[in-house]
PDB file of C-alpha atoms in Angstrom:
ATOM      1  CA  UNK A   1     -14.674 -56.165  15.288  1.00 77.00           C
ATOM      2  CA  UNK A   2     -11.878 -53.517  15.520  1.00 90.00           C
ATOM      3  CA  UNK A   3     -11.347 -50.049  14.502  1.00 94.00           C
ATOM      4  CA  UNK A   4      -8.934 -49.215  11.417  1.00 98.00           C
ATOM      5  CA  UNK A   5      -7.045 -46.214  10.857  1.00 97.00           C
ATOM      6  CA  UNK A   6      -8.456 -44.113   8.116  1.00 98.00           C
ATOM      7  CA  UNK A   7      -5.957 -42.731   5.763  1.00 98.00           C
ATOM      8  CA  UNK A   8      -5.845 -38.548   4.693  1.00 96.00           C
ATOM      9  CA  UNK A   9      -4.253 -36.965   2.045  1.00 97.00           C
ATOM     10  CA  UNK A  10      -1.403 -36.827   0.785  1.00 96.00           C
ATOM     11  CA  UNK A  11      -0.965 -40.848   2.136  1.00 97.00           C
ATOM     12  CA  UNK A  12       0.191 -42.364  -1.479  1.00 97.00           C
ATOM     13  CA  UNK A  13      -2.060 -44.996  -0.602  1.00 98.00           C
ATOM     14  CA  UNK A  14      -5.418 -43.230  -1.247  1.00 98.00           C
ATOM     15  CA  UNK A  15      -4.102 -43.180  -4.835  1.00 98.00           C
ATOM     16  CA  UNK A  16      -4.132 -46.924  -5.247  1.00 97.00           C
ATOM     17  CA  UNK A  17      -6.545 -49.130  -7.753  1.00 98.00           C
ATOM     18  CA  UNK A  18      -7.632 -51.676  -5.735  1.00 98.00           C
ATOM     19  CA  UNK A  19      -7.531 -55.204  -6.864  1.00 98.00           C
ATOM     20  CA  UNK A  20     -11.251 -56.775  -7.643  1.00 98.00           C
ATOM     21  CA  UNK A  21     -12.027 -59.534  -4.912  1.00 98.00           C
ATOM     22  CA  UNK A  22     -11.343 -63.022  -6.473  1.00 96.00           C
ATOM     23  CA  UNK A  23     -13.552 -65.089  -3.621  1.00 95.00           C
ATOM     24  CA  UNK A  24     -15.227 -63.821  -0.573  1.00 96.00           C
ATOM     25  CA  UNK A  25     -13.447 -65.589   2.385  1.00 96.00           C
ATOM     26  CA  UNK A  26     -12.960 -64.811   5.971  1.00 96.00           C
ATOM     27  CA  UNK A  27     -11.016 -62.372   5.310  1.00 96.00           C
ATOM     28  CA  UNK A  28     -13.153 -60.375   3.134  1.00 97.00           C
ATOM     29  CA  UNK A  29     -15.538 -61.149   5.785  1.00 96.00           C
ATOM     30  CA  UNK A  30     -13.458 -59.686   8.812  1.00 97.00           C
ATOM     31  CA  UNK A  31     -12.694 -56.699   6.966  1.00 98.00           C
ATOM     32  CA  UNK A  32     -16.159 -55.563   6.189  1.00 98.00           C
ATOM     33  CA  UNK A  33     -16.805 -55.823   9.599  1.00 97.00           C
ATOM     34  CA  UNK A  34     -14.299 -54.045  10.955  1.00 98.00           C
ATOM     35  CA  UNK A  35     -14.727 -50.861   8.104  1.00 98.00           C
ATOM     36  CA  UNK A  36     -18.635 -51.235   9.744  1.00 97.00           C
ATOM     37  CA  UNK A  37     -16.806 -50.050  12.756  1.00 96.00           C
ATOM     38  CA  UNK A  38     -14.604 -48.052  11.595  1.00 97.00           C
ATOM     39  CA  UNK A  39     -17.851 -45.982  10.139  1.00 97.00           C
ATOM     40  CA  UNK A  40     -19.701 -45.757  12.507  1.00 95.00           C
ATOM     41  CA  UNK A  41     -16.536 -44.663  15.101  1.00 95.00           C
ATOM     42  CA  UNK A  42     -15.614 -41.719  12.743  1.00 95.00           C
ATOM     43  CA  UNK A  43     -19.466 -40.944  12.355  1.00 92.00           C
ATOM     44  CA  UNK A  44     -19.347 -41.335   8.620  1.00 94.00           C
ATOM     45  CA  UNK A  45     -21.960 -42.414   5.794  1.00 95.00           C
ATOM     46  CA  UNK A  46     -19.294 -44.628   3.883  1.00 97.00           C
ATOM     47  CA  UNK A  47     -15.683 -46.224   3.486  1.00 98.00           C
ATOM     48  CA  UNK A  48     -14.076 -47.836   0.820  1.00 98.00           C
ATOM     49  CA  UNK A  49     -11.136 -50.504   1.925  1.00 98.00           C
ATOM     50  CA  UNK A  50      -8.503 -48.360   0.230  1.00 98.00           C
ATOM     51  CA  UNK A  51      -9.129 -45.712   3.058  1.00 98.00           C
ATOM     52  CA  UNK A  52      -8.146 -47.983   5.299  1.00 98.00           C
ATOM     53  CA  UNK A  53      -5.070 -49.145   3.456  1.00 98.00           C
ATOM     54  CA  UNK A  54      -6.284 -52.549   1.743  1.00 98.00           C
ATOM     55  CA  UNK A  55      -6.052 -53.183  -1.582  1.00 98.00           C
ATOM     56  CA  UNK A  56      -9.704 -54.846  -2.196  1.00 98.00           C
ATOM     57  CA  UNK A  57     -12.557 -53.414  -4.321  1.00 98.00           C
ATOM     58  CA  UNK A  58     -15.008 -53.338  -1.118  1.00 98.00           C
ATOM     59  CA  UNK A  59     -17.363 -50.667   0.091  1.00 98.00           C
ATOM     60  CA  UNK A  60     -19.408 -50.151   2.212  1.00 98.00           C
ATOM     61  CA  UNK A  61     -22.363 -47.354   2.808  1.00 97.00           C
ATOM     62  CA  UNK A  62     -25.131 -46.117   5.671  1.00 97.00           C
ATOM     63  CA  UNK A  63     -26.869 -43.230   4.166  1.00 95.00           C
ATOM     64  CA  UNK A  64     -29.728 -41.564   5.518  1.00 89.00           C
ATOM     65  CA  UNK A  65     -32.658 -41.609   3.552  1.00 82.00           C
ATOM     66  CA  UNK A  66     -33.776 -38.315   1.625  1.00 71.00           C
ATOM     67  CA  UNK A  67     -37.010 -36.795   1.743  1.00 48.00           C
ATOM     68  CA  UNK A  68     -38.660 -34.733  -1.136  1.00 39.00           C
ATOM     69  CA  UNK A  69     -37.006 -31.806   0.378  1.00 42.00           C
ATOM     70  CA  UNK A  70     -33.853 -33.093   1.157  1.00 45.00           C
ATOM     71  CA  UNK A  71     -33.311 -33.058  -3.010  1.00 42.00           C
ATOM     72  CA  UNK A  72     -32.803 -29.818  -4.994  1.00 41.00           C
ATOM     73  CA  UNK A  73     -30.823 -30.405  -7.815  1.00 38.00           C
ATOM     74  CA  UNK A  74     -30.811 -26.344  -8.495  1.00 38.00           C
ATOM     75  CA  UNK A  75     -29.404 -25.294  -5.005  1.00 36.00           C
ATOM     76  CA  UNK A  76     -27.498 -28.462  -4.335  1.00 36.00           C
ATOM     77  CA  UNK A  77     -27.188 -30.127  -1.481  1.00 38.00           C
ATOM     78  CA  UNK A  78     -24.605 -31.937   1.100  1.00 41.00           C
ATOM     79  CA  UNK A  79     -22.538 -35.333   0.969  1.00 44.00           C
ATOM     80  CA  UNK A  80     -19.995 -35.983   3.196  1.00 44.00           C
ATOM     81  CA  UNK A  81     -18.596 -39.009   5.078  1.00 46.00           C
ATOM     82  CA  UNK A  82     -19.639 -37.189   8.199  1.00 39.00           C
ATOM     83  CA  UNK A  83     -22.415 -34.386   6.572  1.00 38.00           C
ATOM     84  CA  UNK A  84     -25.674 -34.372   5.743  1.00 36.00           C
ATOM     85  CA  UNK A  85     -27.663 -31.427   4.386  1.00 38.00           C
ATOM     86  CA  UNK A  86     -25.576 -29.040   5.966  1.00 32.00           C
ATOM     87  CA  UNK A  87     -25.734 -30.429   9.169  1.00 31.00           C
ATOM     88  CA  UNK A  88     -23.288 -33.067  11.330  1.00 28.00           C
ATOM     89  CA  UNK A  89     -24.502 -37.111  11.128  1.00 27.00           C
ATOM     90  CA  UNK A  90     -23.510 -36.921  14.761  1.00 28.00           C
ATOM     91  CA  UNK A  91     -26.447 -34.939  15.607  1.00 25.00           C
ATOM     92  CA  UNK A  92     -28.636 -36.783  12.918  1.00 34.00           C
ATOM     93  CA  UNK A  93     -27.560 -40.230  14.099  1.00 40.00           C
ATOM     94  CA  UNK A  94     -29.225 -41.443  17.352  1.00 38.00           C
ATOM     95  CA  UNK A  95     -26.805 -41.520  20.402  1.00 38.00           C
ATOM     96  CA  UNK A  96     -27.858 -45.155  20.730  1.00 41.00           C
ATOM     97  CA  UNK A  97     -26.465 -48.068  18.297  1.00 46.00           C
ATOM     98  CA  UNK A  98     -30.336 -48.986  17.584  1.00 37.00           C
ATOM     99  CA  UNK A  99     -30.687 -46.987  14.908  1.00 58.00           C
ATOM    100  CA  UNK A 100     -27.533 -48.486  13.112  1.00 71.00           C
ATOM    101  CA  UNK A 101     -27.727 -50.405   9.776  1.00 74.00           C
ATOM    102  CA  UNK A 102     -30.743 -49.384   8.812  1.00 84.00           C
ATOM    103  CA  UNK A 103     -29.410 -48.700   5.591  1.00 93.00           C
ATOM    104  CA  UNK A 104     -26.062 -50.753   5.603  1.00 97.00           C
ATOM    105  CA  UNK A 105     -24.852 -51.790   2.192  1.00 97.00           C
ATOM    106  CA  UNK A 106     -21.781 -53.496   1.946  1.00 98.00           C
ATOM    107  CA  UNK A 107     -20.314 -54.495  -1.127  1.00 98.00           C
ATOM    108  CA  UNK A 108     -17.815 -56.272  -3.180  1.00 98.00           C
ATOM    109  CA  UNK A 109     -16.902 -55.442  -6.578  1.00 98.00           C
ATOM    110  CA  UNK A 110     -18.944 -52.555  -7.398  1.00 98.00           C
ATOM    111  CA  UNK A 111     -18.748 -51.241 -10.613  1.00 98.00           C
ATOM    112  CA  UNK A 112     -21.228 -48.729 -12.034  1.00 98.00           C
ATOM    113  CA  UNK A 113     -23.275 -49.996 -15.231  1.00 98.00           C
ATOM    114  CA  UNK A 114     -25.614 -47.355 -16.024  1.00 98.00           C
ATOM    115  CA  UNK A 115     -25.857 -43.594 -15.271  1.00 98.00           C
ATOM    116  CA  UNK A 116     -27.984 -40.712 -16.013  1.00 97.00           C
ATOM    117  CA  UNK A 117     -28.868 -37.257 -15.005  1.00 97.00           C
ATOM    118  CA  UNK A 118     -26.515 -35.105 -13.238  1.00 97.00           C
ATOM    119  CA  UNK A 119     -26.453 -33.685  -9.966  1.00 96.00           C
ATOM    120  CA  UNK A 120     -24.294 -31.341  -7.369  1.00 96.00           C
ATOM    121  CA  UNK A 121     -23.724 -31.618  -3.848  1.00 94.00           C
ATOM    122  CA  UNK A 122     -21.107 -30.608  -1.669  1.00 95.00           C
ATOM    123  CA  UNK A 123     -18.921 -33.326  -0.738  1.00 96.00           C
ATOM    124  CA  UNK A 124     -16.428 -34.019   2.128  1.00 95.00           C
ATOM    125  CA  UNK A 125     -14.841 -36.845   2.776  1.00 97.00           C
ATOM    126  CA  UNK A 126     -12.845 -38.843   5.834  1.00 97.00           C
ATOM    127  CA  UNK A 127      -9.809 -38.867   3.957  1.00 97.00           C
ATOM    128  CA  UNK A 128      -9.853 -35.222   3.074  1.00 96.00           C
ATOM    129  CA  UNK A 129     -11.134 -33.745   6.615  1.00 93.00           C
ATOM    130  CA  UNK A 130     -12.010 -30.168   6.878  1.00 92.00           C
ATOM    131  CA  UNK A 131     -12.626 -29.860   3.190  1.00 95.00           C
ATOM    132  CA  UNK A 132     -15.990 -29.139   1.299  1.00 95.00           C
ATOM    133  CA  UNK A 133     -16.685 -28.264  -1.876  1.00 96.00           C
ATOM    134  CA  UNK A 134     -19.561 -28.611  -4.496  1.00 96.00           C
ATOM    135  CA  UNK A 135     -19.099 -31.807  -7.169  1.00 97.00           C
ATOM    136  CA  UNK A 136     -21.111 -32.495  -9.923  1.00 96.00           C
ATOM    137  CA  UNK A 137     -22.081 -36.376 -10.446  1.00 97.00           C
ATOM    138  CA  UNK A 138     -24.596 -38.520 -12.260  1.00 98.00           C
ATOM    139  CA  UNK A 139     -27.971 -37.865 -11.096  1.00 97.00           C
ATOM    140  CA  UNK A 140     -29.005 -41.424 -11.394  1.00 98.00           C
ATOM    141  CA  UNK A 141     -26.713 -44.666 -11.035  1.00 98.00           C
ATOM    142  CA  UNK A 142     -27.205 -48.629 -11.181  1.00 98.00           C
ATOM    143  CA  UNK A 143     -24.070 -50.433  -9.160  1.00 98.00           C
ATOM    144  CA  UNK A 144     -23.521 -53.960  -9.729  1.00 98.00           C
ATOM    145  CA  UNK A 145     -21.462 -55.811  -7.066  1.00 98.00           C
ATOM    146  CA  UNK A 146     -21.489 -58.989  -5.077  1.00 98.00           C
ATOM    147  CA  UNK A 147     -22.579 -59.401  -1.187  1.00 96.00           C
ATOM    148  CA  UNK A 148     -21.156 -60.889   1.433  1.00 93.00           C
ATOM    149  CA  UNK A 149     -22.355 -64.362   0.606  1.00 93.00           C
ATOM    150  CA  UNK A 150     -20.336 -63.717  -2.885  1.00 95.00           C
ATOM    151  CA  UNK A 151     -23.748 -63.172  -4.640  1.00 96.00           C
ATOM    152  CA  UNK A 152     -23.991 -60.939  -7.710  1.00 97.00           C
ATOM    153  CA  UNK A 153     -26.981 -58.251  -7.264  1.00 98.00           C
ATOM    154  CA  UNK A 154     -27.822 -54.608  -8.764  1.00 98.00           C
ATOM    155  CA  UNK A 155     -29.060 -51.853  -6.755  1.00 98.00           C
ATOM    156  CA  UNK A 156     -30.271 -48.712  -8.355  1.00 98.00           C
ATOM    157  CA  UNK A 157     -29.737 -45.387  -6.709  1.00 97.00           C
ATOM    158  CA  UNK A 158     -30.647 -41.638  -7.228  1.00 97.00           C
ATOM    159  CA  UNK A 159     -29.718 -38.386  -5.493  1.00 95.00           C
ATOM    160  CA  UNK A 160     -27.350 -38.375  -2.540  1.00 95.00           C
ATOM    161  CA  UNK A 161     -27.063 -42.585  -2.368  1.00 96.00           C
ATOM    162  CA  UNK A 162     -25.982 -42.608  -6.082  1.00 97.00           C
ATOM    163  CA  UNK A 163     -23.619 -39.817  -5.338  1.00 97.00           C
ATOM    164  CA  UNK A 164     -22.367 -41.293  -2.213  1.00 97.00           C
ATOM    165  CA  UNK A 165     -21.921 -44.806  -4.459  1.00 98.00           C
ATOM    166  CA  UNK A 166     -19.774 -42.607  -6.832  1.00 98.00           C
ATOM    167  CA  UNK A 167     -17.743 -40.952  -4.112  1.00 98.00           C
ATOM    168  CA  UNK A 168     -16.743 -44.460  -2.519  1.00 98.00           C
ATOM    169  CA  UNK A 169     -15.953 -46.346  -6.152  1.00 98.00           C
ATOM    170  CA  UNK A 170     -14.319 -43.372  -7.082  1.00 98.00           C
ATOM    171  CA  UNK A 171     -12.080 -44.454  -3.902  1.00 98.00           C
ATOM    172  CA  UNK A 172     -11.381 -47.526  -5.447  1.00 98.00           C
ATOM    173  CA  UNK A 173      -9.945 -46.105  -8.345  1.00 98.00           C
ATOM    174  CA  UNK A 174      -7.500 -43.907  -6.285  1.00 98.00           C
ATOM    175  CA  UNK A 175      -9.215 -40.956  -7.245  1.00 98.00           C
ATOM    176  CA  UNK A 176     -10.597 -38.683  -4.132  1.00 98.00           C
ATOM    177  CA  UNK A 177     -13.259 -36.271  -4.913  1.00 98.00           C
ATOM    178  CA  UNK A 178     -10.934 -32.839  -4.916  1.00 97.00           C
ATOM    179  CA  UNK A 179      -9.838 -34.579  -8.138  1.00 97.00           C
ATOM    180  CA  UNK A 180     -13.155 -33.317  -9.847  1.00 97.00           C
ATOM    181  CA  UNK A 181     -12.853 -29.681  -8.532  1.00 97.00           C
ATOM    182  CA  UNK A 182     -10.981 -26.930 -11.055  1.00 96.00           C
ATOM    183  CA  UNK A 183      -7.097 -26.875 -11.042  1.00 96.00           C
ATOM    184  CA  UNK A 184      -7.041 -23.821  -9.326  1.00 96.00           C
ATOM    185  CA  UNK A 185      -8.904 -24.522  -6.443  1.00 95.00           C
ATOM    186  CA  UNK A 186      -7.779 -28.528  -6.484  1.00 95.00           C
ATOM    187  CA  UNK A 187      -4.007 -27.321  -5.788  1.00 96.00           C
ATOM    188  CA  UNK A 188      -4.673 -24.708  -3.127  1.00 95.00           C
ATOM    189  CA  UNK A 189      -6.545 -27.380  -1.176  1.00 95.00           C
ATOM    190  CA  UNK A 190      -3.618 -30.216  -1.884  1.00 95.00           C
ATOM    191  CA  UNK A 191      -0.912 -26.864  -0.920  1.00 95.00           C
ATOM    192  CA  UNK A 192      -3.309 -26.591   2.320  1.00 93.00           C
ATOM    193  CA  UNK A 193      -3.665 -30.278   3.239  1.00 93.00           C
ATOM    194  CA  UNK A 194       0.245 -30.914   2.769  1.00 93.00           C
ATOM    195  CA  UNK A 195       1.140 -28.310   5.124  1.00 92.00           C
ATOM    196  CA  UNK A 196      -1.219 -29.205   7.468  1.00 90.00           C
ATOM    197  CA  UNK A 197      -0.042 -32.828   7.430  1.00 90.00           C
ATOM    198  CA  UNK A 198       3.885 -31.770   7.764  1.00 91.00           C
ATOM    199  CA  UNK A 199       3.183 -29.576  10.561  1.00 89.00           C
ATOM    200  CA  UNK A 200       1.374 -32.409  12.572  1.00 86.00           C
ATOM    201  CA  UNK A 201       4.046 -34.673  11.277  1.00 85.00           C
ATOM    202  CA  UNK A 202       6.622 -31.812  13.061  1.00 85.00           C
ATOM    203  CA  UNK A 203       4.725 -31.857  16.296  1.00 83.00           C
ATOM    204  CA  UNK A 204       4.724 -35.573  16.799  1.00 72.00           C
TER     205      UNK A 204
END
């Protein structure tokens, strides 16, 4: 396994469809391995292949379970590739790599067939770092995709895993989740992030 490099806006990448996965090979294979990595090194909850600059429809997610607390759809609460609940998934996730895949999901060819309800959270994202801000989603979600072994399953999902689902298909579609916010505030943050990246760009 190997580390990728993870894309940020404005890279015209992030704004690609990705193509749908015509047969799982070792490719396929190789590359959900290596986004595992890739995760886990940039302490995130999820990663869709188009953040690392491949055009397939593959995702892949570790998100810490909720308790009964952890949800208030009033207040809302936090999503991020990197944030949970207000508070860093460094400090939540155990220094040690035992703890690791407990809740790894990894698929191909999601595609959301049912939603309900409606929920907001704050979300972040690697692609977008330094940037929070509150997005409302479907409450409720059922994904259909395929595994690694090119099997079909369904998983259904609620609160900060269906949001997190939404976030990372939402990836595949080229849209990143400052897309959702107001005009307004969406362009200040794009202003922000593109002068930012030219500055860096500058320094190199």
């Amino acid at each position: 396994m190997s580390k990728l490099n993870i894309l940020t806006y404005p890279d015209p990448f992030l704004k690609t469809k990705a193509r749908a996965v015509e047969s799982v090979g070792e490719a396929e294979q190789s590359l959900i391995e290596d986004m595992v990595e890739t995760m886990y090194g940039a302490r995130g909850i999820g990663l869709a292949a188009t953040q690392v600059g491949v055009d397939k429809r593959i995702i892949i997610l570790d998100v810490p379970e909720e308790t009964t607390e952890d949800l208030d759809t009033d207040d809302g609460e936090v999503f991020e590739e990197g944030k949970a609940r207000g508070r860093s998934i460094k400090e939540d996730r155990p220094s040690e790599e035992a703890k690791r895949g407990g809740n790894l999901l990894k698929l191909i060819n999601p595609e959301i067939i049912n939603s309900s309800g409606s929920i907001v959270y704050e979300e972040g994202c690697l692609s977008v770092p330094g940037v929070n801000a509150d997005v409302k989603r479907a409450g409720e979600v059922t994904v259909r995709a395929l595994n690694q072994d090119g099997e079909q399953f369904e998983i259904e999902a609620s609160g900060l895993l269906a949001v997190a689902f939404q976030h990372e298909i939402d990836h595949l579609d080229g849209i990143l989740f400052i897309e959702h916010l107001g005009r307004i505030k969406r362009n200040l943050i794009k202003r922000r992030l593109r002068k930012i990246a030219a500055e860096e760009l500058e320094s190199a």
